[in-house]
Amino acid sequence: AIQTSVTQYIADPSPIVRKNGIKLISKIYEYNPFYFKPLIIDFLQQILLSMVSTTNIADSAIIASFLATITKHCKAIINELFQQ
């Protein structure tokens, strides 16, 4: 049940809710990395795809703020992904 709730946080249309979802995942990742790792990878792929495909500057700013939140709160997770 908690896994579904967390997924809903990062799928929410509100940037504030999404950022809070990223923070939440960064705190609970260590308890179930096998579930959250693919979720984080998918989220990063969506963000990067959105960033290269948008022509709207306001959307780009929102997307960039997600990247800033991810790099701030998920450093250990990102390092783990790139060490494989």
PDB file of N, CA, C and O in Angstrom:
ATOM      1  N   ALA A   1       0.823  -1.196   0.000  1.00  0.00           N
ATOM      2  CA  ALA A   1       0.000   0.000   0.000  1.00  0.00           C
ATOM      3  C   ALA A   1       0.860   1.250   0.000  1.00  0.00           C
ATOM      4  O   ALA A   1       0.563   2.194  -0.705  1.00  0.00           O
ATOM      5  N   ILE A   2       1.937   1.246   0.787  1.00  0.00           N
ATOM      6  CA  ILE A   2       2.792   2.433   0.820  1.00  0.00           C
ATOM      7  C   ILE A   2       3.480   2.650  -0.521  1.00  0.00           C
ATOM      8  O   ILE A   2       3.699   3.772  -0.943  1.00  0.00           O
ATOM      9  N   GLN A   3       3.786   1.568  -1.218  1.00  0.00           N
ATOM     10  CA  GLN A   3       4.449   1.691  -2.513  1.00  0.00           C
ATOM     11  C   GLN A   3       3.554   2.409  -3.512  1.00  0.00           C
ATOM     12  O   GLN A   3       4.019   3.247  -4.276  1.00  0.00           O
ATOM     13  N   THR A   4       2.263   2.123  -3.495  1.00  0.00           N
ATOM     14  CA  THR A   4       1.327   2.792  -4.387  1.00  0.00           C
ATOM     15  C   THR A   4       1.237   4.269  -4.043  1.00  0.00           C
ATOM     16  O   THR A   4       1.227   5.114  -4.930  1.00  0.00           O
ATOM     17  N   SER A   5       1.203   4.590  -2.766  1.00  0.00           N
ATOM     18  CA  SER A   5       1.124   5.987  -2.343  1.00  0.00           C
ATOM     19  C   SER A   5       2.353   6.777  -2.799  1.00  0.00           C
ATOM     20  O   SER A   5       2.224   7.904  -3.261  1.00  0.00           O
ATOM     21  N   VAL A   6       3.518   6.193  -2.665  1.00  0.00           N
ATOM     22  CA  VAL A   6       4.743   6.869  -3.069  1.00  0.00           C
ATOM     23  C   VAL A   6       4.751   7.089  -4.579  1.00  0.00           C
ATOM     24  O   VAL A   6       5.133   8.156  -5.060  1.00  0.00           O
ATOM     25  N   THR A   7       4.307   6.111  -5.313  1.00  0.00           N
ATOM     26  CA  THR A   7       4.221   6.246  -6.766  1.00  0.00           C
ATOM     27  C   THR A   7       3.287   7.397  -7.135  1.00  0.00           C
ATOM     28  O   THR A   7       3.569   8.160  -8.051  1.00  0.00           O
ATOM     29  N   GLN A   8       2.206   7.528  -6.409  1.00  0.00           N
ATOM     30  CA  GLN A   8       1.259   8.614  -6.680  1.00  0.00           C
ATOM     31  C   GLN A   8       1.871   9.977  -6.393  1.00  0.00           C
ATOM     32  O   GLN A   8       1.564  10.949  -7.075  1.00  0.00           O
ATOM     33  N   TYR A   9       2.756  10.048  -5.394  1.00  0.00           N
ATOM     34  CA  TYR A   9       3.417  11.317  -5.097  1.00  0.00           C
ATOM     35  C   TYR A   9       4.206  11.823  -6.298  1.00  0.00           C
ATOM     36  O   TYR A   9       4.111  12.989  -6.656  1.00  0.00           O
ATOM     37  N   ILE A  10       5.016  10.969  -6.904  1.00  0.00           N
ATOM     38  CA  ILE A  10       5.863  11.462  -7.999  1.00  0.00           C
ATOM     39  C   ILE A  10       5.123  11.530  -9.331  1.00  0.00           C
ATOM     40  O   ILE A  10       5.629  12.100 -10.283  1.00  0.00           O
ATOM     41  N   ALA A  11       3.910  10.990  -9.381  1.00  0.00           N
ATOM     42  CA  ALA A  11       3.095  11.107 -10.586  1.00  0.00           C
ATOM     43  C   ALA A  11       2.103  12.268 -10.494  1.00  0.00           C
ATOM     44  O   ALA A  11       1.412  12.568 -11.455  1.00  0.00           O
ATOM     45  N   ASP A  12       2.049  12.911  -9.352  1.00  0.00           N
ATOM     46  CA  ASP A  12       1.106  14.003  -9.129  1.00  0.00           C
ATOM     47  C   ASP A  12       1.421  15.179 -10.048  1.00  0.00           C
ATOM     48  O   ASP A  12       2.598  15.464 -10.305  1.00  0.00           O
ATOM     49  N   PRO A  13       0.410  15.868 -10.545  1.00  0.00           N
ATOM     50  CA  PRO A  13       0.681  17.010 -11.431  1.00  0.00           C
ATOM     51  C   PRO A  13       1.296  18.223 -10.717  1.00  0.00           C
ATOM     52  O   PRO A  13       1.886  19.080 -11.361  1.00  0.00           O
ATOM     53  N   SER A  14       1.173  18.281  -9.406  1.00  0.00           N
ATOM     54  CA  SER A  14       1.712  19.421  -8.655  1.00  0.00           C
ATOM     55  C   SER A  14       3.218  19.272  -8.460  1.00  0.00           C
ATOM     56  O   SER A  14       3.684  18.279  -7.894  1.00  0.00           O
ATOM     57  N   PRO A  15       4.004  20.274  -8.891  1.00  0.00           N
ATOM     58  CA  PRO A  15       5.459  20.199  -8.693  1.00  0.00           C
ATOM     59  C   PRO A  15       5.849  20.094  -7.217  1.00  0.00           C
ATOM     60  O   PRO A  15       6.807  19.407  -6.877  1.00  0.00           O
ATOM     61  N   ILE A  16       5.107  20.737  -6.346  1.00  0.00           N
ATOM     62  CA  ILE A  16       5.429  20.687  -4.912  1.00  0.00           C
ATOM     63  C   ILE A  16       5.242  19.275  -4.372  1.00  0.00           C
ATOM     64  O   ILE A  16       6.084  18.765  -3.632  1.00  0.00           O
ATOM     65  N   VAL A  17       4.156  18.625  -4.766  1.00  0.00           N
ATOM     66  CA  VAL A  17       3.900  17.258  -4.315  1.00  0.00           C
ATOM     67  C   VAL A  17       4.962  16.317  -4.874  1.00  0.00           C
ATOM     68  O   VAL A  17       5.463  15.440  -4.171  1.00  0.00           O
ATOM     69  N   ARG A  18       5.337  16.509  -6.131  1.00  0.00           N
ATOM     70  CA  ARG A  18       6.378  15.665  -6.738  1.00  0.00           C
ATOM     71  C   ARG A  18       7.706  15.814  -6.013  1.00  0.00           C
ATOM     72  O   ARG A  18       8.400  14.828  -5.758  1.00  0.00           O
ATOM     73  N   LYS A  19       8.071  17.047  -5.689  1.00  0.00           N
ATOM     74  CA  LYS A  19       9.331  17.269  -4.966  1.00  0.00           C
ATOM     75  C   LYS A  19       9.288  16.602  -3.595  1.00  0.00           C
ATOM     76  O   LYS A  19      10.275  16.009  -3.160  1.00  0.00           O
ATOM     77  N   ASN A  20       8.155  16.699  -2.927  1.00  0.00           N
ATOM     78  CA  ASN A  20       8.020  16.028  -1.630  1.00  0.00           C
ATOM     79  C   ASN A  20       8.090  14.512  -1.796  1.00  0.00           C
ATOM     80  O   ASN A  20       8.622  13.812  -0.933  1.00  0.00           O
ATOM     81  N   GLY A  21       7.573  13.998  -2.903  1.00  0.00           N
ATOM     82  CA  GLY A  21       7.678  12.567  -3.195  1.00  0.00           C
ATOM     83  C   GLY A  21       9.120  12.141  -3.385  1.00  0.00           C
ATOM     84  O   GLY A  21       9.529  11.081  -2.911  1.00  0.00           O
ATOM     85  N   ILE A  22       9.895  12.973  -4.057  1.00  0.00           N
ATOM     86  CA  ILE A  22      11.321  12.679  -4.248  1.00  0.00           C
ATOM     87  C   ILE A  22      12.029  12.627  -2.892  1.00  0.00           C
ATOM     88  O   ILE A  22      12.812  11.721  -2.611  1.00  0.00           O
ATOM     89  N   LYS A  23      11.730  13.598  -2.047  1.00  0.00           N
ATOM     90  CA  LYS A  23      12.332  13.628  -0.704  1.00  0.00           C
ATOM     91  C   LYS A  23      11.940  12.385   0.090  1.00  0.00           C
ATOM     92  O   LYS A  23      12.780  11.786   0.769  1.00  0.00           O
ATOM     93  N   LEU A  24      10.679  11.994  -0.003  1.00  0.00           N
ATOM     94  CA  LEU A  24      10.199  10.812   0.714  1.00  0.00           C
ATOM     95  C   LEU A  24      10.909   9.553   0.236  1.00  0.00           C
ATOM     96  O   LEU A  24      11.379   8.741   1.036  1.00  0.00           O
ATOM     97  N   ILE A  25      11.018   9.402  -1.071  1.00  0.00           N
ATOM     98  CA  ILE A  25      11.696   8.230  -1.629  1.00  0.00           C
ATOM     99  C   ILE A  25      13.151   8.184  -1.174  1.00  0.00           C
ATOM    100  O   ILE A  25      13.669   7.120  -0.841  1.00  0.00           O
ATOM    101  N   SER A  26      13.798   9.334  -1.134  1.00  0.00           N
ATOM    102  CA  SER A  26      15.202   9.348  -0.714  1.00  0.00           C
ATOM    103  C   SER A  26      15.372   8.879   0.728  1.00  0.00           C
ATOM    104  O   SER A  26      16.389   8.306   1.078  1.00  0.00           O
ATOM    105  N   LYS A  27      14.351   9.084   1.540  1.00  0.00           N
ATOM    106  CA  LYS A  27      14.427   8.676   2.948  1.00  0.00           C
ATOM    107  C   LYS A  27      14.063   7.202   3.157  1.00  0.00           C
ATOM    108  O   LYS A  27      14.583   6.562   4.059  1.00  0.00           O
ATOM    109  N   ILE A  28      13.189   6.655   2.320  1.00  0.00           N
ATOM    110  CA  ILE A  28      12.759   5.263   2.529  1.00  0.00           C
ATOM    111  C   ILE A  28      13.394   4.281   1.550  1.00  0.00           C
ATOM    112  O   ILE A  28      13.166   3.087   1.636  1.00  0.00           O
ATOM    113  N   TYR A  29      14.220   4.770   0.661  1.00  0.00           N
ATOM    114  CA  TYR A  29      14.862   3.930  -0.353  1.00  0.00           C
ATOM    115  C   TYR A  29      15.613   2.751   0.257  1.00  0.00           C
ATOM    116  O   TYR A  29      15.508   1.632  -0.219  1.00  0.00           O
ATOM    117  N   GLU A  30      16.349   2.996   1.315  1.00  0.00           N
ATOM    118  CA  GLU A  30      17.187   1.946   1.898  1.00  0.00           C
ATOM    119  C   GLU A  30      16.377   0.764   2.437  1.00  0.00           C
ATOM    120  O   GLU A  30      16.902  -0.324   2.579  1.00  0.00           O
ATOM    121  N   TYR A  31      15.103   0.980   2.720  1.00  0.00           N
ATOM    122  CA  TYR A  31      14.275  -0.094   3.267  1.00  0.00           C
ATOM    123  C   TYR A  31      13.771  -1.062   2.198  1.00  0.00           C
ATOM    124  O   TYR A  31      13.422  -2.189   2.503  1.00  0.00           O
ATOM    125  N   ASN A  32      13.701  -0.597   0.950  1.00  0.00           N
ATOM    126  CA  ASN A  32      13.252  -1.466  -0.134  1.00  0.00           C
ATOM    127  C   ASN A  32      13.842  -0.989  -1.468  1.00  0.00           C
ATOM    128  O   ASN A  32      13.115  -0.542  -2.349  1.00  0.00           O
ATOM    129  N   PRO A  33      15.158  -1.078  -1.636  1.00  0.00           N
ATOM    130  CA  PRO A  33      15.775  -0.577  -2.866  1.00  0.00           C
ATOM    131  C   PRO A  33      15.331  -1.314  -4.126  1.00  0.00           C
ATOM    132  O   PRO A  33      15.310  -0.730  -5.205  1.00  0.00           O
ATOM    133  N   PHE A  34      14.932  -2.568  -3.998  1.00  0.00           N
ATOM    134  CA  PHE A  34      14.510  -3.319  -5.184  1.00  0.00           C
ATOM    135  C   PHE A  34      13.222  -2.771  -5.778  1.00  0.00           C
ATOM    136  O   PHE A  34      12.994  -2.880  -6.970  1.00  0.00           O
ATOM    137  N   TYR A  35      12.395  -2.173  -4.951  1.00  0.00           N
ATOM    138  CA  TYR A  35      11.173  -1.549  -5.462  1.00  0.00           C
ATOM    139  C   TYR A  35      11.456  -0.135  -5.955  1.00  0.00           C
ATOM    140  O   TYR A  35      11.003   0.259  -7.022  1.00  0.00           O
ATOM    141  N   PHE A  36      12.200   0.632  -5.178  1.00  0.00           N
ATOM    142  CA  PHE A  36      12.352   2.049  -5.476  1.00  0.00           C
ATOM    143  C   PHE A  36      13.379   2.349  -6.562  1.00  0.00           C
ATOM    144  O   PHE A  36      13.292   3.369  -7.235  1.00  0.00           O
ATOM    145  N   LYS A  37      14.334   1.480  -6.761  1.00  0.00           N
ATOM    146  CA  LYS A  37      15.356   1.722  -7.784  1.00  0.00           C
ATOM    147  C   LYS A  37      14.734   1.849  -9.187  1.00  0.00           C
ATOM    148  O   LYS A  37      15.003   2.839  -9.880  1.00  0.00           O
ATOM    149  N   PRO A  38      13.908   0.900  -9.623  1.00  0.00           N
ATOM    150  CA  PRO A  38      13.284   1.070 -10.948  1.00  0.00           C
ATOM    151  C   PRO A  38      12.389   2.300 -11.016  1.00  0.00           C
ATOM    152  O   PRO A  38      12.317   2.968 -12.047  1.00  0.00           O
ATOM    153  N   LEU A  39      11.733   2.619  -9.918  1.00  0.00           N
ATOM    154  CA  LEU A  39      10.870   3.800  -9.866  1.00  0.00           C
ATOM    155  C   LEU A  39      11.688   5.065 -10.087  1.00  0.00           C
ATOM    156  O   LEU A  39      11.304   5.937 -10.876  1.00  0.00           O
ATOM    157  N   ILE A  40      12.824   5.151  -9.442  1.00  0.00           N
ATOM    158  CA  ILE A  40      13.695   6.316  -9.589  1.00  0.00           C
ATOM    159  C   ILE A  40      14.273   6.384 -10.997  1.00  0.00           C
ATOM    160  O   ILE A  40      14.327   7.446 -11.613  1.00  0.00           O
ATOM    161  N   ILE A  41      14.700   5.249 -11.533  1.00  0.00           N
ATOM    162  CA  ILE A  41      15.239   5.220 -12.900  1.00  0.00           C
ATOM    163  C   ILE A  41      14.181   5.683 -13.898  1.00  0.00           C
ATOM    164  O   ILE A  41      14.460   6.513 -14.769  1.00  0.00           O
ATOM    165  N   ASP A  42      12.967   5.173 -13.782  1.00  0.00           N
ATOM    166  CA  ASP A  42      11.882   5.588 -14.677  1.00  0.00           C
ATOM    167  C   ASP A  42      11.599   7.086 -14.552  1.00  0.00           C
ATOM    168  O   ASP A  42      11.398   7.780 -15.548  1.00  0.00           O
ATOM    169  N   PHE A  43      11.577   7.576 -13.322  1.00  0.00           N
ATOM    170  CA  PHE A  43      11.316   8.993 -13.090  1.00  0.00           C
ATOM    171  C   PHE A  43      12.408   9.852 -13.715  1.00  0.00           C
ATOM    172  O   PHE A  43      12.121  10.858 -14.375  1.00  0.00           O
ATOM    173  N   LEU A  44      13.666   9.458 -13.547  1.00  0.00           N
ATOM    174  CA  LEU A  44      14.771  10.200 -14.161  1.00  0.00           C
ATOM    175  C   LEU A  44      14.677  10.189 -15.684  1.00  0.00           C
ATOM    176  O   LEU A  44      14.908  11.198 -16.336  1.00  0.00           O
ATOM    177  N   GLN A  45      14.326   9.038 -16.245  1.00  0.00           N
ATOM    178  CA  GLN A  45      14.171   8.956 -17.704  1.00  0.00           C
ATOM    179  C   GLN A  45      13.056   9.872 -18.190  1.00  0.00           C
ATOM    180  O   GLN A  45      13.203  10.549 -19.210  1.00  0.00           O
ATOM    181  N   GLN A  46      11.943   9.909 -17.462  1.00  0.00           N
ATOM    182  CA  GLN A  46      10.830  10.792 -17.835  1.00  0.00           C
ATOM    183  C   GLN A  46      11.251  12.260 -17.781  1.00  0.00           C
ATOM    184  O   GLN A  46      10.921  13.041 -18.677  1.00  0.00           O
ATOM    185  N   ILE A  47      11.979  12.613 -16.736  1.00  0.00           N
ATOM    186  CA  ILE A  47      12.420  13.999 -16.592  1.00  0.00           C
ATOM    187  C   ILE A  47      13.367  14.382 -17.725  1.00  0.00           C
ATOM    188  O   ILE A  47      13.213  15.436 -18.349  1.00  0.00           O
ATOM    189  N   LEU A  48      14.335  13.524 -18.011  1.00  0.00           N
ATOM    190  CA  LEU A  48      15.292  13.838 -19.071  1.00  0.00           C
ATOM    191  C   LEU A  48      14.614  13.890 -20.437  1.00  0.00           C
ATOM    192  O   LEU A  48      14.913  14.772 -21.252  1.00  0.00           O
ATOM    193  N   LEU A  49      13.695  12.984 -20.690  1.00  0.00           N
ATOM    194  CA  LEU A  49      12.956  13.014 -21.946  1.00  0.00           C
ATOM    195  C   LEU A  49      12.118  14.284 -22.060  1.00  0.00           C
ATOM    196  O   LEU A  49      12.082  14.927 -23.119  1.00  0.00           O
ATOM    197  N   SER A  50      11.474  14.655 -20.966  1.00  0.00           N
ATOM    198  CA  SER A  50      10.678  15.885 -20.971  1.00  0.00           C
ATOM    199  C   SER A  50      11.555  17.103 -21.216  1.00  0.00           C
ATOM    200  O   SER A  50      11.168  18.032 -21.934  1.00  0.00           O
ATOM    201  N   MET A  51      12.730  17.096 -20.631  1.00  0.00           N
ATOM    202  CA  MET A  51      13.620  18.243 -20.761  1.00  0.00           C
ATOM    203  C   MET A  51      14.091  18.435 -22.210  1.00  0.00           C
ATOM    204  O   MET A  51      14.164  19.560 -22.692  1.00  0.00           O
ATOM    205  N   VAL A  52      14.395  17.351 -22.886  1.00  0.00           N
ATOM    206  CA  VAL A  52      14.890  17.493 -24.261  1.00  0.00           C
ATOM    207  C   VAL A  52      13.762  17.683 -25.269  1.00  0.00           C
ATOM    208  O   VAL A  52      14.010  18.141 -26.377  1.00  0.00           O
ATOM    209  N   SER A  53      12.543  17.360 -24.891  1.00  0.00           N
ATOM    210  CA  SER A  53      11.450  17.441 -25.858  1.00  0.00           C
ATOM    211  C   SER A  53      10.568  18.675 -25.703  1.00  0.00           C
ATOM    212  O   SER A  53       9.783  18.974 -26.592  1.00  0.00           O
ATOM    213  N   THR A  54      10.698  19.412 -24.608  1.00  0.00           N
ATOM    214  CA  THR A  54       9.828  20.565 -24.428  1.00  0.00           C
ATOM    215  C   THR A  54      10.403  21.808 -25.104  1.00  0.00           C
ATOM    216  O   THR A  54      11.619  21.970 -25.197  1.00  0.00           O
ATOM    217  N   THR A  55       9.510  22.643 -25.579  1.00  0.00           N
ATOM    218  CA  THR A  55       9.915  23.929 -26.148  1.00  0.00           C
ATOM    219  C   THR A  55       9.422  25.082 -25.284  1.00  0.00           C
ATOM    220  O   THR A  55       9.670  26.235 -25.591  1.00  0.00           O
ATOM    221  N   ASN A  56       8.739  24.743 -24.190  1.00  0.00           N
ATOM    222  CA  ASN A  56       8.187  25.740 -23.292  1.00  0.00           C
ATOM    223  C   ASN A  56       9.201  26.036 -22.183  1.00  0.00           C
ATOM    224  O   ASN A  56       9.592  25.138 -21.434  1.00  0.00           O
ATOM    225  N   ILE A  57       9.614  27.276 -22.078  1.00  0.00           N
ATOM    226  CA  ILE A  57      10.627  27.652 -21.098  1.00  0.00           C
ATOM    227  C   ILE A  57      10.137  27.453 -19.671  1.00  0.00           C
ATOM    228  O   ILE A  57      10.895  27.013 -18.803  1.00  0.00           O
ATOM    229  N   ALA A  58       8.873  27.726 -19.415  1.00  0.00           N
ATOM    230  CA  ALA A  58       8.326  27.539 -18.065  1.00  0.00           C
ATOM    231  C   ALA A  58       8.366  26.062 -17.669  1.00  0.00           C
ATOM    232  O   ALA A  58       8.704  25.723 -16.528  1.00  0.00           O
ATOM    233  N   ASP A  59       8.036  25.188 -18.607  1.00  0.00           N
ATOM    234  CA  ASP A  59       8.116  23.747 -18.329  1.00  0.00           C
ATOM    235  C   ASP A  59       9.561  23.323 -18.071  1.00  0.00           C
ATOM    236  O   ASP A  59       9.827  22.505 -17.189  1.00  0.00           O
ATOM    237  N   SER A  60      10.486  23.878 -18.836  1.00  0.00           N
ATOM    238  CA  SER A  60      11.903  23.548 -18.642  1.00  0.00           C
ATOM    239  C   SER A  60      12.375  23.946 -17.247  1.00  0.00           C
ATOM    240  O   SER A  60      13.139  23.217 -16.620  1.00  0.00           O
ATOM    241  N   ALA A  61      11.905  25.081 -16.762  1.00  0.00           N
ATOM    242  CA  ALA A  61      12.294  25.534 -15.420  1.00  0.00           C
ATOM    243  C   ALA A  61      11.770  24.579 -14.350  1.00  0.00           C
ATOM    244  O   ALA A  61      12.483  24.253 -13.391  1.00  0.00           O
ATOM    245  N   ILE A  62      10.545  24.120 -14.513  1.00  0.00           N
ATOM    246  CA  ILE A  62       9.968  23.169 -13.554  1.00  0.00           C
ATOM    247  C   ILE A  62      10.741  21.857 -13.587  1.00  0.00           C
ATOM    248  O   ILE A  62      11.080  21.291 -12.549  1.00  0.00           O
ATOM    249  N   ILE A  63      11.042  21.386 -14.782  1.00  0.00           N
ATOM    250  CA  ILE A  63      11.788  20.135 -14.929  1.00  0.00           C
ATOM    251  C   ILE A  63      13.177  20.268 -14.304  1.00  0.00           C
ATOM    252  O   ILE A  63      13.651  19.374 -13.604  1.00  0.00           O
ATOM    253  N   ALA A  64      13.828  21.392 -14.535  1.00  0.00           N
ATOM    254  CA  ALA A  64      15.152  21.622 -13.960  1.00  0.00           C
ATOM    255  C   ALA A  64      15.094  21.629 -12.435  1.00  0.00           C
ATOM    256  O   ALA A  64      16.015  21.141 -11.773  1.00  0.00           O
ATOM    257  N   SER A  65      14.005  22.152 -11.886  1.00  0.00           N
ATOM    258  CA  SER A  65      13.895  22.157 -10.425  1.00  0.00           C
ATOM    259  C   SER A  65      13.745  20.734  -9.888  1.00  0.00           C
ATOM    260  O   SER A  65      14.198  20.436  -8.785  1.00  0.00           O
ATOM    261  N   PHE A  66      13.115  19.844 -10.659  1.00  0.00           N
ATOM    262  CA  PHE A  66      13.040  18.434 -10.251  1.00  0.00           C
ATOM    263  C   PHE A  66      14.433  17.821 -10.233  1.00  0.00           C
ATOM    264  O   PHE A  66      14.785  17.084  -9.314  1.00  0.00           O
ATOM    265  N   LEU A  67      15.224  18.130 -11.238  1.00  0.00           N
ATOM    266  CA  LEU A  67      16.589  17.599 -11.276  1.00  0.00           C
ATOM    267  C   LEU A  67      17.394  18.102 -10.082  1.00  0.00           C
ATOM    268  O   LEU A  67      18.163  17.349  -9.486  1.00  0.00           O
ATOM    269  N   ALA A  68      17.202  19.368  -9.731  1.00  0.00           N
ATOM    270  CA  ALA A  68      17.907  19.916  -8.573  1.00  0.00           C
ATOM    271  C   ALA A  68      17.492  19.195  -7.293  1.00  0.00           C
ATOM    272  O   ALA A  68      18.333  18.861  -6.457  1.00  0.00           O
ATOM    273  N   THR A  69      16.208  18.917  -7.156  1.00  0.00           N
ATOM    274  CA  THR A  69      15.717  18.206  -5.971  1.00  0.00           C
ATOM    275  C   THR A  69      16.253  16.787  -5.930  1.00  0.00           C
ATOM    276  O   THR A  69      16.673  16.299  -4.875  1.00  0.00           O
ATOM    277  N   ILE A  70      16.271  16.131  -7.074  1.00  0.00           N
ATOM    278  CA  ILE A  70      16.779  14.755  -7.133  1.00  0.00           C
ATOM    279  C   ILE A  70      18.258  14.714  -6.767  1.00  0.00           C
ATOM    280  O   ILE A  70      18.681  13.887  -5.963  1.00  0.00           O
ATOM    281  N   THR A  71      19.043  15.609  -7.336  1.00  0.00           N
ATOM    282  CA  THR A  71      20.476  15.579  -7.036  1.00  0.00           C
ATOM    283  C   THR A  71      20.764  15.966  -5.590  1.00  0.00           C
ATOM    284  O   THR A  71      21.724  15.481  -4.999  1.00  0.00           O
ATOM    285  N   LYS A  72      19.915  16.803  -5.011  1.00  0.00           N
ATOM    286  CA  LYS A  72      20.111  17.194  -3.616  1.00  0.00           C
ATOM    287  C   LYS A  72      19.774  16.061  -2.649  1.00  0.00           C
ATOM    288  O   LYS A  72      20.507  15.799  -1.707  1.00  0.00           O
ATOM    289  N   HIS A  73      18.677  15.375  -2.901  1.00  0.00           N
ATOM    290  CA  HIS A  73      18.176  14.393  -1.939  1.00  0.00           C
ATOM    291  C   HIS A  73      18.532  12.945  -2.270  1.00  0.00           C
ATOM    292  O   HIS A  73      18.414  12.084  -1.410  1.00  0.00           O
ATOM    293  N   CYS A  74      18.931  12.685  -3.487  1.00  0.00           N
ATOM    294  CA  CYS A  74      19.154  11.295  -3.904  1.00  0.00           C
ATOM    295  C   CYS A  74      20.586  11.048  -4.369  1.00  0.00           C
ATOM    296  O   CYS A  74      20.823  10.198  -5.227  1.00  0.00           O
ATOM    297  N   LYS A  75      21.548  11.756  -3.823  1.00  0.00           N
ATOM    298  CA  LYS A  75      22.948  11.607  -4.255  1.00  0.00           C
ATOM    299  C   LYS A  75      23.432  10.169  -4.142  1.00  0.00           C
ATOM    300  O   LYS A  75      24.031   9.631  -5.072  1.00  0.00           O
ATOM    301  N   ALA A  76      23.174   9.552  -3.004  1.00  0.00           N
ATOM    302  CA  ALA A  76      23.639   8.176  -2.800  1.00  0.00           C
ATOM    303  C   ALA A  76      22.988   7.219  -3.788  1.00  0.00           C
ATOM    304  O   ALA A  76      23.642   6.315  -4.319  1.00  0.00           O
ATOM    305  N   ILE A  77      21.730   7.428  -4.065  1.00  0.00           N
ATOM    306  CA  ILE A  77      21.002   6.558  -5.002  1.00  0.00           C
ATOM    307  C   ILE A  77      21.568   6.734  -6.410  1.00  0.00           C
ATOM    308  O   ILE A  77      21.815   5.756  -7.122  1.00  0.00           O
ATOM    309  N   ILE A  78      21.798   7.963  -6.816  1.00  0.00           N
ATOM    310  CA  ILE A  78      22.335   8.237  -8.153  1.00  0.00           C
ATOM    311  C   ILE A  78      23.745   7.649  -8.286  1.00  0.00           C
ATOM    312  O   ILE A  78      24.074   7.042  -9.295  1.00  0.00           O
ATOM    313  N   ASN A  79      24.569   7.836  -7.259  1.00  0.00           N
ATOM    314  CA  ASN A  79      25.917   7.259  -7.293  1.00  0.00           C
ATOM    315  C   ASN A  79      25.858   5.744  -7.437  1.00  0.00           C
ATOM    316  O   ASN A  79      26.632   5.156  -8.187  1.00  0.00           O
ATOM    317  N   GLU A  80      24.940   5.130  -6.735  1.00  0.00           N
ATOM    318  CA  GLU A  80      24.773   3.673  -6.815  1.00  0.00           C
ATOM    319  C   GLU A  80      24.361   3.243  -8.221  1.00  0.00           C
ATOM    320  O   GLU A  80      24.835   2.247  -8.747  1.00  0.00           O
ATOM    321  N   LEU A  81      23.487   4.023  -8.859  1.00  0.00           N
ATOM    322  CA  LEU A  81      23.028   3.684 -10.209  1.00  0.00           C
ATOM    323  C   LEU A  81      24.171   3.734 -11.215  1.00  0.00           C
ATOM    324  O   LEU A  81      24.249   2.914 -12.111  1.00  0.00           O
ATOM    325  N   PHE A  82      25.070   4.716 -11.060  1.00  0.00           N
ATOM    326  CA  PHE A  82      26.138   4.885 -12.032  1.00  0.00           C
ATOM    327  C   PHE A  82      27.365   4.042 -11.746  1.00  0.00           C
ATOM    328  O   PHE A  82      28.271   3.960 -12.570  1.00  0.00           O
ATOM    329  N   GLN A  83      27.420   3.376 -10.612  1.00  0.00           N
ATOM    330  CA  GLN A  83      28.548   2.523 -10.302  1.00  0.00           C
ATOM    331  C   GLN A  83      28.368   1.108 -10.850  1.00  0.00           C
ATOM    332  O   GLN A  83      29.265   0.309 -10.761  1.00  0.00           O
ATOM    333  N   GLN A  84      27.231   0.814 -11.383  1.00  0.00           N
ATOM    334  CA  GLN A  84      26.971  -0.539 -11.877  1.00  0.00           C
ATOM    335  C   GLN A  84      27.611  -0.770 -13.207  1.00  0.00           C
ATOM    336  O   GLN A  84      27.777  -0.062 -14.052  1.00  0.00           O
TER     337      GLN A  84
END
